[in-house]
């Protein structure tokens, strides 16, 4: 318990330092979260030292609360309705060993889509940096992001840390609608996944849970619907790391290689060990020359989360 409190206090101190750094910057300089030579830290503790102050929301937040453009607000409600009505099929092994793997996944409410995953019961969300801001000039730590858990539970969140080089962002839930009956185990605020101890073996089975975009961006005409579900689970394998690429640098394309099916909007989707359900990476991009799906490696995720001031 003492070690858990220490880790959480270090994380809090780190976040305060990052916010102060951004507030004092006029040039939008990228945050450097850790030295690449340092040893990765263990996974986040299972329980937070102190629960964040999270505001309660109606099950269907009105536009007066979301303050989204009407089209975006209506899209949030449309996605929420789908998630509440339909459930994706989960492989038996994953369901047995990691029952909250799917329920810990979130989709962004905006038109451009995007995916995130909860990595701590207190509402810490991990996603790709480019899902939050295209570059440093677009980064706004006060901006409210609206997302939906796989259950349809609506949450708002703000960005705590952003790293364009690793292509990772950390958000904290600030408000949430009531969970559906039986959606969460007693005493846990939000469903979450656990980080794996180490990188998967070459060829290891993976599961990717993501949000394929509703618009076919490869069509010759704009506005063509893909017909894909709001949330999709695909299976594949770990194909190693791109030769010669630094796993800590995913600014152009992710260093991790996998062959799970993905589409526009899967950025930020968790890559889980198919057997244990633990987080081993995050989908971020694909190689348009080879078709190989790419992602952020576990090593980069752990370094990003490293609690160092």
Short mmCIF file of the C-alpha atoms (twelve columns), coordinates in Angstrom:
data_MODEL
# 
_entry.id   MODEL 
# 
loop_
_atom_site.group_PDB 
_atom_site.id 
_atom_site.type_symbol 
_atom_site.label_atom_id 
_atom_site.label_alt_id 
_atom_site.label_comp_id 
_atom_site.label_asym_id 
_atom_site.label_seq_id 
_atom_site.Cartn_x 
_atom_site.Cartn_y 
_atom_site.Cartn_z 
_atom_site.pdbx_PDB_model_num 
ATOM 1   C CA . UNK A 1   0.000   0.000   0.000   1 
ATOM 2   C CA . UNK A 2   2.861   2.368   0.832   1 
ATOM 3   C CA . UNK A 3   4.443   1.719   -2.569  1 
ATOM 4   C CA . UNK A 4   1.089   2.335   -4.282  1 
ATOM 5   C CA . UNK A 5   0.659   5.688   -2.552  1 
ATOM 6   C CA . UNK A 6   4.195   6.673   -3.521  1 
ATOM 7   C CA . UNK A 7   3.635   5.840   -7.183  1 
ATOM 8   C CA . UNK A 8   0.368   7.787   -7.287  1 
ATOM 9   C CA . UNK A 9   1.922   10.804  -5.558  1 
ATOM 10  C CA . UNK A 10  4.764   10.792  -8.065  1 
ATOM 11  C CA . UNK A 11  2.294   10.610  -10.940 1 
ATOM 12  C CA . UNK A 12  0.373   13.578  -9.498  1 
ATOM 13  C CA . UNK A 13  3.578   15.565  -9.073  1 
ATOM 14  C CA . UNK A 14  4.631   14.745  -12.592 1 
ATOM 15  C CA . UNK A 15  1.322   15.879  -14.026 1 
ATOM 16  C CA . UNK A 16  1.489   19.178  -12.116 1 
ATOM 17  C CA . UNK A 17  4.979   19.774  -13.470 1 
ATOM 18  C CA . UNK A 18  3.852   19.073  -17.020 1 
ATOM 19  C CA . UNK A 19  0.847   21.395  -16.737 1 
ATOM 20  C CA . UNK A 20  3.107   24.145  -15.357 1 
ATOM 21  C CA . UNK A 21  5.565   23.616  -18.191 1 
ATOM 22  C CA . UNK A 22  2.843   23.923  -20.828 1 
ATOM 23  C CA . UNK A 23  1.257   26.936  -19.138 1 
ATOM 24  C CA . UNK A 24  4.582   28.775  -19.215 1 
ATOM 25  C CA . UNK A 25  5.361   27.909  -22.813 1 
ATOM 26  C CA . UNK A 26  4.542   30.313  -25.628 1 
ATOM 27  C CA . UNK A 27  5.919   28.165  -28.410 1 
ATOM 28  C CA . UNK A 28  3.999   24.939  -27.806 1 
ATOM 29  C CA . UNK A 29  7.198   22.972  -27.120 1 
ATOM 30  C CA . UNK A 30  6.721   19.226  -26.921 1 
ATOM 31  C CA . UNK A 31  6.762   17.677  -23.474 1 
ATOM 32  C CA . UNK A 32  9.576   15.196  -22.933 1 
ATOM 33  C CA . UNK A 33  8.215   12.720  -20.426 1 
ATOM 34  C CA . UNK A 34  11.258  10.604  -19.680 1 
ATOM 35  C CA . UNK A 35  14.798  9.781   -20.693 1 
ATOM 36  C CA . UNK A 36  14.812  6.765   -22.970 1 
ATOM 37  C CA . UNK A 37  17.695  5.162   -21.063 1 
ATOM 38  C CA . UNK A 38  15.715  4.815   -17.839 1 
ATOM 39  C CA . UNK A 39  14.192  1.560   -16.678 1 
ATOM 40  C CA . UNK A 40  10.410  1.234   -17.243 1 
ATOM 41  C CA . UNK A 41  8.262   1.265   -14.122 1 
ATOM 42  C CA . UNK A 42  5.851   -1.498  -13.108 1 
ATOM 43  C CA . UNK A 43  2.147   -1.265  -14.039 1 
ATOM 44  C CA . UNK A 44  -0.032  1.282   -12.306 1 
ATOM 45  C CA . UNK A 45  -1.381  0.170   -8.912  1 
ATOM 46  C CA . UNK A 46  -4.774  -1.501  -8.810  1 
ATOM 47  C CA . UNK A 47  -6.226  1.145   -6.487  1 
ATOM 48  C CA . UNK A 48  -5.684  4.925   -6.519  1 
ATOM 49  C CA . UNK A 49  -4.278  6.742   -3.486  1 
ATOM 50  C CA . UNK A 50  -7.166  9.200   -3.679  1 
ATOM 51  C CA . UNK A 51  -10.199 9.224   -5.938  1 
ATOM 52  C CA . UNK A 52  -10.404 12.206  -8.296  1 
ATOM 53  C CA . UNK A 53  -13.356 14.543  -8.088  1 
ATOM 54  C CA . UNK A 54  -15.684 13.257  -10.817 1 
ATOM 55  C CA . UNK A 55  -18.962 15.066  -11.513 1 
ATOM 56  C CA . UNK A 56  -22.121 13.024  -12.073 1 
ATOM 57  C CA . UNK A 57  -23.816 13.281  -15.469 1 
ATOM 58  C CA . UNK A 58  -27.276 12.268  -16.682 1 
ATOM 59  C CA . UNK A 59  -27.348 8.996   -18.606 1 
ATOM 60  C CA . UNK A 60  -27.803 11.021  -21.793 1 
ATOM 61  C CA . UNK A 61  -25.955 14.320  -21.281 1 
ATOM 62  C CA . UNK A 62  -27.884 17.247  -22.793 1 
ATOM 63  C CA . UNK A 63  -26.262 19.590  -25.242 1 
ATOM 64  C CA . UNK A 64  -26.226 22.275  -22.542 1 
ATOM 65  C CA . UNK A 65  -23.654 20.115  -20.704 1 
ATOM 66  C CA . UNK A 66  -21.604 18.784  -23.597 1 
ATOM 67  C CA . UNK A 67  -21.500 22.193  -25.332 1 
ATOM 68  C CA . UNK A 68  -20.723 20.332  -28.523 1 
ATOM 69  C CA . UNK A 69  -21.865 21.494  -31.960 1 
ATOM 70  C CA . UNK A 70  -25.296 20.003  -32.563 1 
ATOM 71  C CA . UNK A 71  -24.058 17.513  -35.169 1 
ATOM 72  C CA . UNK A 72  -21.361 16.253  -32.814 1 
ATOM 73  C CA . UNK A 73  -23.788 16.041  -29.910 1 
ATOM 74  C CA . UNK A 74  -26.270 14.067  -31.982 1 
ATOM 75  C CA . UNK A 75  -23.456 11.755  -33.048 1 
ATOM 76  C CA . UNK A 76  -22.577 11.155  -29.386 1 
ATOM 77  C CA . UNK A 77  -26.158 10.106  -28.685 1 
ATOM 78  C CA . UNK A 78  -26.243 7.929   -31.805 1 
ATOM 79  C CA . UNK A 79  -23.078 6.103   -30.828 1 
ATOM 80  C CA . UNK A 80  -24.320 5.773   -27.257 1 
ATOM 81  C CA . UNK A 81  -27.562 4.201   -28.437 1 
ATOM 82  C CA . UNK A 82  -25.675 1.661   -30.539 1 
ATOM 83  C CA . UNK A 83  -23.313 0.705   -27.705 1 
ATOM 84  C CA . UNK A 84  -26.205 0.284   -25.279 1 
ATOM 85  C CA . UNK A 85  -28.143 -1.890  -27.728 1 
ATOM 86  C CA . UNK A 86  -25.421 -4.115  -29.176 1 
ATOM 87  C CA . UNK A 87  -22.519 -6.032  -27.666 1 
ATOM 88  C CA . UNK A 88  -19.525 -7.470  -29.493 1 
ATOM 89  C CA . UNK A 89  -18.583 -11.133 -29.252 1 
ATOM 90  C CA . UNK A 90  -15.597 -11.743 -26.981 1 
ATOM 91  C CA . UNK A 91  -13.307 -14.783 -27.354 1 
ATOM 92  C CA . UNK A 92  -13.854 -17.259 -24.516 1 
ATOM 93  C CA . UNK A 93  -10.274 -17.148 -23.203 1 
ATOM 94  C CA . UNK A 94  -10.205 -13.351 -23.146 1 
ATOM 95  C CA . UNK A 95  -13.598 -13.201 -21.443 1 
ATOM 96  C CA . UNK A 96  -12.425 -15.630 -18.766 1 
ATOM 97  C CA . UNK A 97  -9.004  -14.106 -18.052 1 
ATOM 98  C CA . UNK A 98  -9.803  -10.431 -18.625 1 
ATOM 99  C CA . UNK A 99  -13.568 -9.906  -18.225 1 
ATOM 100 C CA . UNK A 100 -13.252 -6.103  -18.389 1 
ATOM 101 C CA . UNK A 101 -11.031 -5.910  -21.488 1 
ATOM 102 C CA . UNK A 102 -13.874 -4.805  -23.746 1 
ATOM 103 C CA . UNK A 103 -15.740 -2.721  -21.164 1 
ATOM 104 C CA . UNK A 104 -12.537 -0.725  -20.511 1 
ATOM 105 C CA . UNK A 105 -12.422 0.449   -24.137 1 
ATOM 106 C CA . UNK A 106 -13.818 3.861   -25.091 1 
ATOM 107 C CA . UNK A 107 -14.686 5.633   -28.328 1 
ATOM 108 C CA . UNK A 108 -14.414 9.347   -28.976 1 
ATOM 109 C CA . UNK A 109 -17.698 11.093  -29.710 1 
ATOM 110 C CA . UNK A 110 -16.462 13.453  -32.416 1 
ATOM 111 C CA . UNK A 111 -16.911 12.808  -36.118 1 
ATOM 112 C CA . UNK A 112 -13.252 12.006  -36.741 1 
ATOM 113 C CA . UNK A 113 -13.549 9.050   -34.350 1 
ATOM 114 C CA . UNK A 114 -10.752 7.558   -32.294 1 
ATOM 115 C CA . UNK A 115 -10.334 5.015   -29.503 1 
ATOM 116 C CA . UNK A 116 -9.000  5.013   -25.940 1 
ATOM 117 C CA . UNK A 117 -8.625  2.533   -23.089 1 
ATOM 118 C CA . UNK A 118 -8.964  2.948   -19.335 1 
ATOM 119 C CA . UNK A 119 -5.782  1.871   -17.539 1 
ATOM 120 C CA . UNK A 120 -6.824  2.679   -13.969 1 
ATOM 121 C CA . UNK A 121 -10.115 2.411   -12.033 1 
ATOM 122 C CA . UNK A 122 -9.865  6.117   -11.159 1 
ATOM 123 C CA . UNK A 123 -10.502 7.026   -14.797 1 
ATOM 124 C CA . UNK A 124 -7.055  7.397   -16.371 1 
ATOM 125 C CA . UNK A 125 -7.454  6.974   -20.124 1 
ATOM 126 C CA . UNK A 126 -4.676  6.183   -22.583 1 
ATOM 127 C CA . UNK A 127 -4.923  7.068   -26.275 1 
ATOM 128 C CA . UNK A 128 -2.799  8.304   -29.150 1 
ATOM 129 C CA . UNK A 129 -1.526  11.876  -29.074 1 
ATOM 130 C CA . UNK A 130 -2.926  12.575  -32.539 1 
ATOM 131 C CA . UNK A 131 -6.434  11.712  -31.281 1 
ATOM 132 C CA . UNK A 132 -6.161  14.655  -28.878 1 
ATOM 133 C CA . UNK A 133 -4.218  17.208  -30.925 1 
ATOM 134 C CA . UNK A 134 -2.580  17.194  -34.342 1 
ATOM 135 C CA . UNK A 135 0.468   19.069  -33.063 1 
ATOM 136 C CA . UNK A 136 1.635   21.199  -30.144 1 
ATOM 137 C CA . UNK A 137 -0.096  24.315  -31.443 1 
ATOM 138 C CA . UNK A 138 -3.481  22.529  -31.258 1 
ATOM 139 C CA . UNK A 139 -2.941  21.154  -27.747 1 
ATOM 140 C CA . UNK A 140 -5.339  22.619  -25.169 1 
ATOM 141 C CA . UNK A 141 -5.197  21.092  -21.701 1 
ATOM 142 C CA . UNK A 142 -8.490  22.765  -20.773 1 
ATOM 143 C CA . UNK A 143 -10.393 21.289  -23.694 1 
ATOM 144 C CA . UNK A 144 -13.128 18.835  -22.711 1 
ATOM 145 C CA . UNK A 145 -13.123 15.572  -24.659 1 
ATOM 146 C CA . UNK A 146 -16.287 13.459  -24.779 1 
ATOM 147 C CA . UNK A 147 -16.010 9.696   -24.931 1 
ATOM 148 C CA . UNK A 148 -18.202 6.635   -24.470 1 
ATOM 149 C CA . UNK A 149 -17.312 3.417   -22.696 1 
ATOM 150 C CA . UNK A 150 -18.230 0.191   -24.487 1 
ATOM 151 C CA . UNK A 151 -21.324 0.026   -22.254 1 
ATOM 152 C CA . UNK A 152 -22.487 3.393   -23.612 1 
ATOM 153 C CA . UNK A 153 -21.546 5.219   -20.415 1 
ATOM 154 C CA . UNK A 154 -20.720 8.826   -21.319 1 
ATOM 155 C CA . UNK A 155 -17.706 10.571  -19.807 1 
ATOM 156 C CA . UNK A 156 -15.887 13.836  -20.250 1 
ATOM 157 C CA . UNK A 157 -12.118 14.001  -19.825 1 
ATOM 158 C CA . UNK A 158 -9.207  16.422  -19.948 1 
ATOM 159 C CA . UNK A 159 -5.677  15.800  -21.145 1 
ATOM 160 C CA . UNK A 160 -3.027  15.410  -18.437 1 
ATOM 161 C CA . UNK A 161 0.014   14.555  -20.560 1 
ATOM 162 C CA . UNK A 162 0.744   14.566  -24.287 1 
ATOM 163 C CA . UNK A 163 3.782   13.266  -26.157 1 
ATOM 164 C CA . UNK A 164 3.924   13.615  -29.938 1 
ATOM 165 C CA . UNK A 165 7.155   11.620  -30.278 1 
ATOM 166 C CA . UNK A 166 5.714   8.525   -28.615 1 
ATOM 167 C CA . UNK A 167 2.250   9.388   -29.987 1 
ATOM 168 C CA . UNK A 168 0.607   8.950   -26.598 1 
ATOM 169 C CA . UNK A 169 -1.762  11.000  -24.471 1 
ATOM 170 C CA . UNK A 170 -3.112  10.507  -20.965 1 
ATOM 171 C CA . UNK A 171 -6.579  11.802  -20.043 1 
ATOM 172 C CA . UNK A 172 -8.452  11.952  -16.744 1 
ATOM 173 C CA . UNK A 173 -12.202 11.450  -16.559 1 
ATOM 174 C CA . UNK A 174 -13.775 14.574  -15.043 1 
ATOM 175 C CA . UNK A 175 -17.475 13.668  -15.303 1 
ATOM 176 C CA . UNK A 176 -19.392 10.452  -15.926 1 
ATOM 177 C CA . UNK A 177 -22.938 9.236   -16.324 1 
ATOM 178 C CA . UNK A 178 -24.269 6.506   -14.056 1 
ATOM 179 C CA . UNK A 179 -23.084 2.999   -14.880 1 
ATOM 180 C CA . UNK A 180 -25.638 0.493   -16.099 1 
ATOM 181 C CA . UNK A 181 -26.743 -2.049  -13.467 1 
ATOM 182 C CA . UNK A 182 -24.109 -4.743  -13.143 1 
ATOM 183 C CA . UNK A 183 -21.743 -2.884  -15.470 1 
ATOM 184 C CA . UNK A 184 -18.995 -2.534  -12.888 1 
ATOM 185 C CA . UNK A 185 -17.818 -4.716  -10.019 1 
ATOM 186 C CA . UNK A 186 -18.610 -3.365  -6.587  1 
ATOM 187 C CA . UNK A 187 -16.126 -0.808  -5.321  1 
ATOM 188 C CA . UNK A 188 -14.517 -0.083  -8.721  1 
ATOM 189 C CA . UNK A 189 -15.161 3.247   -10.400 1 
ATOM 190 C CA . UNK A 190 -14.348 2.298   -13.994 1 
ATOM 191 C CA . UNK A 191 -13.435 -0.930  -15.765 1 
ATOM 192 C CA . UNK A 192 -9.743  -0.991  -16.659 1 
ATOM 193 C CA . UNK A 193 -7.022  -3.123  -18.201 1 
ATOM 194 C CA . UNK A 194 -3.662  -4.066  -16.729 1 
ATOM 195 C CA . UNK A 195 -0.332  -3.423  -18.410 1 
ATOM 196 C CA . UNK A 196 1.644   -6.555  -19.308 1 
ATOM 197 C CA . UNK A 197 4.916   -7.201  -17.540 1 
ATOM 198 C CA . UNK A 198 6.842   -7.394  -20.791 1 
ATOM 199 C CA . UNK A 199 6.566   -7.353  -24.571 1 
ATOM 200 C CA . UNK A 200 4.804   -10.307 -26.226 1 
ATOM 201 C CA . UNK A 201 6.689   -13.108 -27.949 1 
ATOM 202 C CA . UNK A 202 6.935   -12.949 -31.729 1 
ATOM 203 C CA . UNK A 203 3.785   -14.493 -33.185 1 
ATOM 204 C CA . UNK A 204 1.833   -14.216 -29.929 1 
ATOM 205 C CA . UNK A 205 -1.917  -13.852 -30.356 1 
ATOM 206 C CA . UNK A 206 -3.357  -10.357 -30.020 1 
ATOM 207 C CA . UNK A 207 -6.810  -8.846  -29.761 1 
ATOM 208 C CA . UNK A 208 -7.521  -5.304  -30.925 1 
ATOM 209 C CA . UNK A 209 -10.669 -3.471  -29.792 1 
ATOM 210 C CA . UNK A 210 -11.335 -0.272  -31.685 1 
ATOM 211 C CA . UNK A 211 -13.732 2.170   -33.264 1 
ATOM 212 C CA . UNK A 212 -13.772 1.938   -37.078 1 
ATOM 213 C CA . UNK A 213 -14.901 5.227   -38.575 1 
ATOM 214 C CA . UNK A 214 -18.383 5.476   -40.039 1 
ATOM 215 C CA . UNK A 215 -17.251 7.305   -43.197 1 
ATOM 216 C CA . UNK A 216 -15.299 5.601   -45.974 1 
ATOM 217 C CA . UNK A 217 -12.315 7.917   -46.304 1 
ATOM 218 C CA . UNK A 218 -10.952 5.876   -49.190 1 
ATOM 219 C CA . UNK A 219 -14.056 6.362   -51.350 1 
ATOM 220 C CA . UNK A 220 -13.919 8.717   -54.335 1 
ATOM 221 C CA . UNK A 221 -16.979 10.586  -53.026 1 
ATOM 222 C CA . UNK A 222 -17.331 12.200  -49.619 1 
ATOM 223 C CA . UNK A 223 -19.921 10.945  -47.146 1 
ATOM 224 C CA . UNK A 224 -19.923 7.273   -48.189 1 
ATOM 225 C CA . UNK A 225 -20.818 5.115   -45.182 1 
ATOM 226 C CA . UNK A 226 -18.661 2.139   -44.198 1 
ATOM 227 C CA . UNK A 227 -21.474 0.351   -42.377 1 
ATOM 228 C CA . UNK A 228 -19.044 -0.720  -39.648 1 
ATOM 229 C CA . UNK A 229 -20.161 -1.120  -36.050 1 
ATOM 230 C CA . UNK A 230 -19.189 1.529   -33.495 1 
ATOM 231 C CA . UNK A 231 -16.922 -0.972  -31.739 1 
ATOM 232 C CA . UNK A 232 -15.122 -3.875  -33.364 1 
ATOM 233 C CA . UNK A 233 -12.955 -6.704  -32.007 1 
ATOM 234 C CA . UNK A 234 -10.382 -8.295  -34.286 1 
ATOM 235 C CA . UNK A 235 -7.762  -10.971 -33.706 1 
ATOM 236 C CA . UNK A 236 -4.235  -11.241 -35.059 1 
ATOM 237 C CA . UNK A 237 -0.663  -11.649 -33.936 1 
ATOM 238 C CA . UNK A 238 2.391   -9.704  -32.822 1 
ATOM 239 C CA . UNK A 239 4.739   -9.283  -35.782 1 
ATOM 240 C CA . UNK A 240 7.705   -7.749  -33.977 1 
ATOM 241 C CA . UNK A 241 9.142   -4.249  -34.206 1 
ATOM 242 C CA . UNK A 242 10.090  -2.390  -37.361 1 
ATOM 243 C CA . UNK A 243 13.738  -2.997  -38.130 1 
ATOM 244 C CA . UNK A 244 15.954  -0.045  -37.272 1 
ATOM 245 C CA . UNK A 245 13.160  2.006   -35.676 1 
ATOM 246 C CA . UNK A 246 13.380  3.320   -32.132 1 
ATOM 247 C CA . UNK A 247 10.413  1.934   -30.165 1 
ATOM 248 C CA . UNK A 248 10.241  5.259   -28.327 1 
ATOM 249 C CA . UNK A 249 9.689   7.197   -31.570 1 
ATOM 250 C CA . UNK A 250 6.255   6.706   -33.132 1 
ATOM 251 C CA . UNK A 251 5.894   10.229  -34.489 1 
ATOM 252 C CA . UNK A 252 5.747   9.147   -38.142 1 
ATOM 253 C CA . UNK A 253 4.526   5.559   -37.831 1 
ATOM 254 C CA . UNK A 254 4.282   3.121   -34.949 1 
ATOM 255 C CA . UNK A 255 7.276   0.863   -34.298 1 
ATOM 256 C CA . UNK A 256 5.148   -2.112  -33.222 1 
ATOM 257 C CA . UNK A 257 3.870   -4.371  -36.020 1 
ATOM 258 C CA . UNK A 258 0.682   -6.457  -35.873 1 
ATOM 259 C CA . UNK A 259 -1.880  -7.912  -38.252 1 
ATOM 260 C CA . UNK A 260 -5.170  -7.355  -36.420 1 
ATOM 261 C CA . UNK A 261 -7.780  -5.744  -38.679 1 
ATOM 262 C CA . UNK A 262 -8.116  -1.980  -38.162 1 
ATOM 263 C CA . UNK A 263 -9.625  0.999   -39.946 1 
ATOM 264 C CA . UNK A 264 -9.695  4.787   -39.665 1 
ATOM 265 C CA . UNK A 265 -10.690 5.517   -36.069 1 
ATOM 266 C CA . UNK A 266 -8.785  2.615   -34.529 1 
ATOM 267 C CA . UNK A 267 -6.003  4.954   -33.425 1 
ATOM 268 C CA . UNK A 268 -5.678  4.545   -29.667 1 
ATOM 269 C CA . UNK A 269 -7.197  1.048   -29.712 1 
ATOM 270 C CA . UNK A 270 -5.726  -1.304  -27.102 1 
ATOM 271 C CA . UNK A 271 -3.685  -4.261  -28.308 1 
ATOM 272 C CA . UNK A 272 -4.204  -7.020  -25.766 1 
ATOM 273 C CA . UNK A 273 -2.518  -10.343 -25.231 1 
ATOM 274 C CA . UNK A 274 -5.164  -12.782 -26.484 1 
ATOM 275 C CA . UNK A 275 -4.487  -15.165 -23.602 1 
ATOM 276 C CA . UNK A 276 -4.088  -12.858 -20.588 1 
ATOM 277 C CA . UNK A 277 -5.976  -9.793  -21.768 1 
ATOM 278 C CA . UNK A 278 -3.138  -7.533  -20.604 1 
ATOM 279 C CA . UNK A 279 -2.196  -4.415  -22.560 1 
ATOM 280 C CA . UNK A 280 0.894   -4.999  -24.732 1 
ATOM 281 C CA . UNK A 281 0.593   -2.057  -27.111 1 
ATOM 282 C CA . UNK A 282 -1.687  0.424   -28.814 1 
ATOM 283 C CA . UNK A 283 -2.681  0.630   -32.464 1 
ATOM 284 C CA . UNK A 284 -1.706  3.930   -34.072 1 
ATOM 285 C CA . UNK A 285 -1.224  3.659   -37.840 1 
ATOM 286 C CA . UNK A 286 -0.463  1.385   -40.761 1 
ATOM 287 C CA . UNK A 287 2.104   1.067   -43.503 1 
ATOM 288 C CA . UNK A 288 0.292   1.927   -46.724 1 
ATOM 289 C CA . UNK A 289 3.015   0.202   -48.767 1 
ATOM 290 C CA . UNK A 290 2.855   -3.190  -47.061 1 
ATOM 291 C CA . UNK A 291 -0.535  -3.049  -45.336 1 
ATOM 292 C CA . UNK A 292 1.137   -3.958  -42.043 1 
ATOM 293 C CA . UNK A 293 -0.680  -2.464  -39.059 1 
ATOM 294 C CA . UNK A 294 1.528   -0.447  -36.737 1 
ATOM 295 C CA . UNK A 295 1.293   0.618   -33.114 1 
ATOM 296 C CA . UNK A 296 2.970   1.982   -30.002 1 
ATOM 297 C CA . UNK A 297 5.060   -0.583  -28.132 1 
ATOM 298 C CA . UNK A 298 4.617   -1.464  -24.459 1 
ATOM 299 C CA . UNK A 299 8.098   -0.082  -23.770 1 
ATOM 300 C CA . UNK A 300 7.005   3.361   -24.987 1 
ATOM 301 C CA . UNK A 301 3.761   3.215   -22.990 1 
ATOM 302 C CA . UNK A 302 5.609   2.393   -19.764 1 
ATOM 303 C CA . UNK A 303 8.182   5.101   -20.353 1 
ATOM 304 C CA . UNK A 304 5.390   7.600   -21.043 1 
ATOM 305 C CA . UNK A 305 3.692   6.673   -17.776 1 
ATOM 306 C CA . UNK A 306 6.922   6.669   -15.798 1 
ATOM 307 C CA . UNK A 307 6.405   8.636   -12.597 1 
ATOM 308 C CA . UNK A 308 9.377   10.945  -12.613 1 
ATOM 309 C CA . UNK A 309 9.493   14.648  -11.817 1 
# 
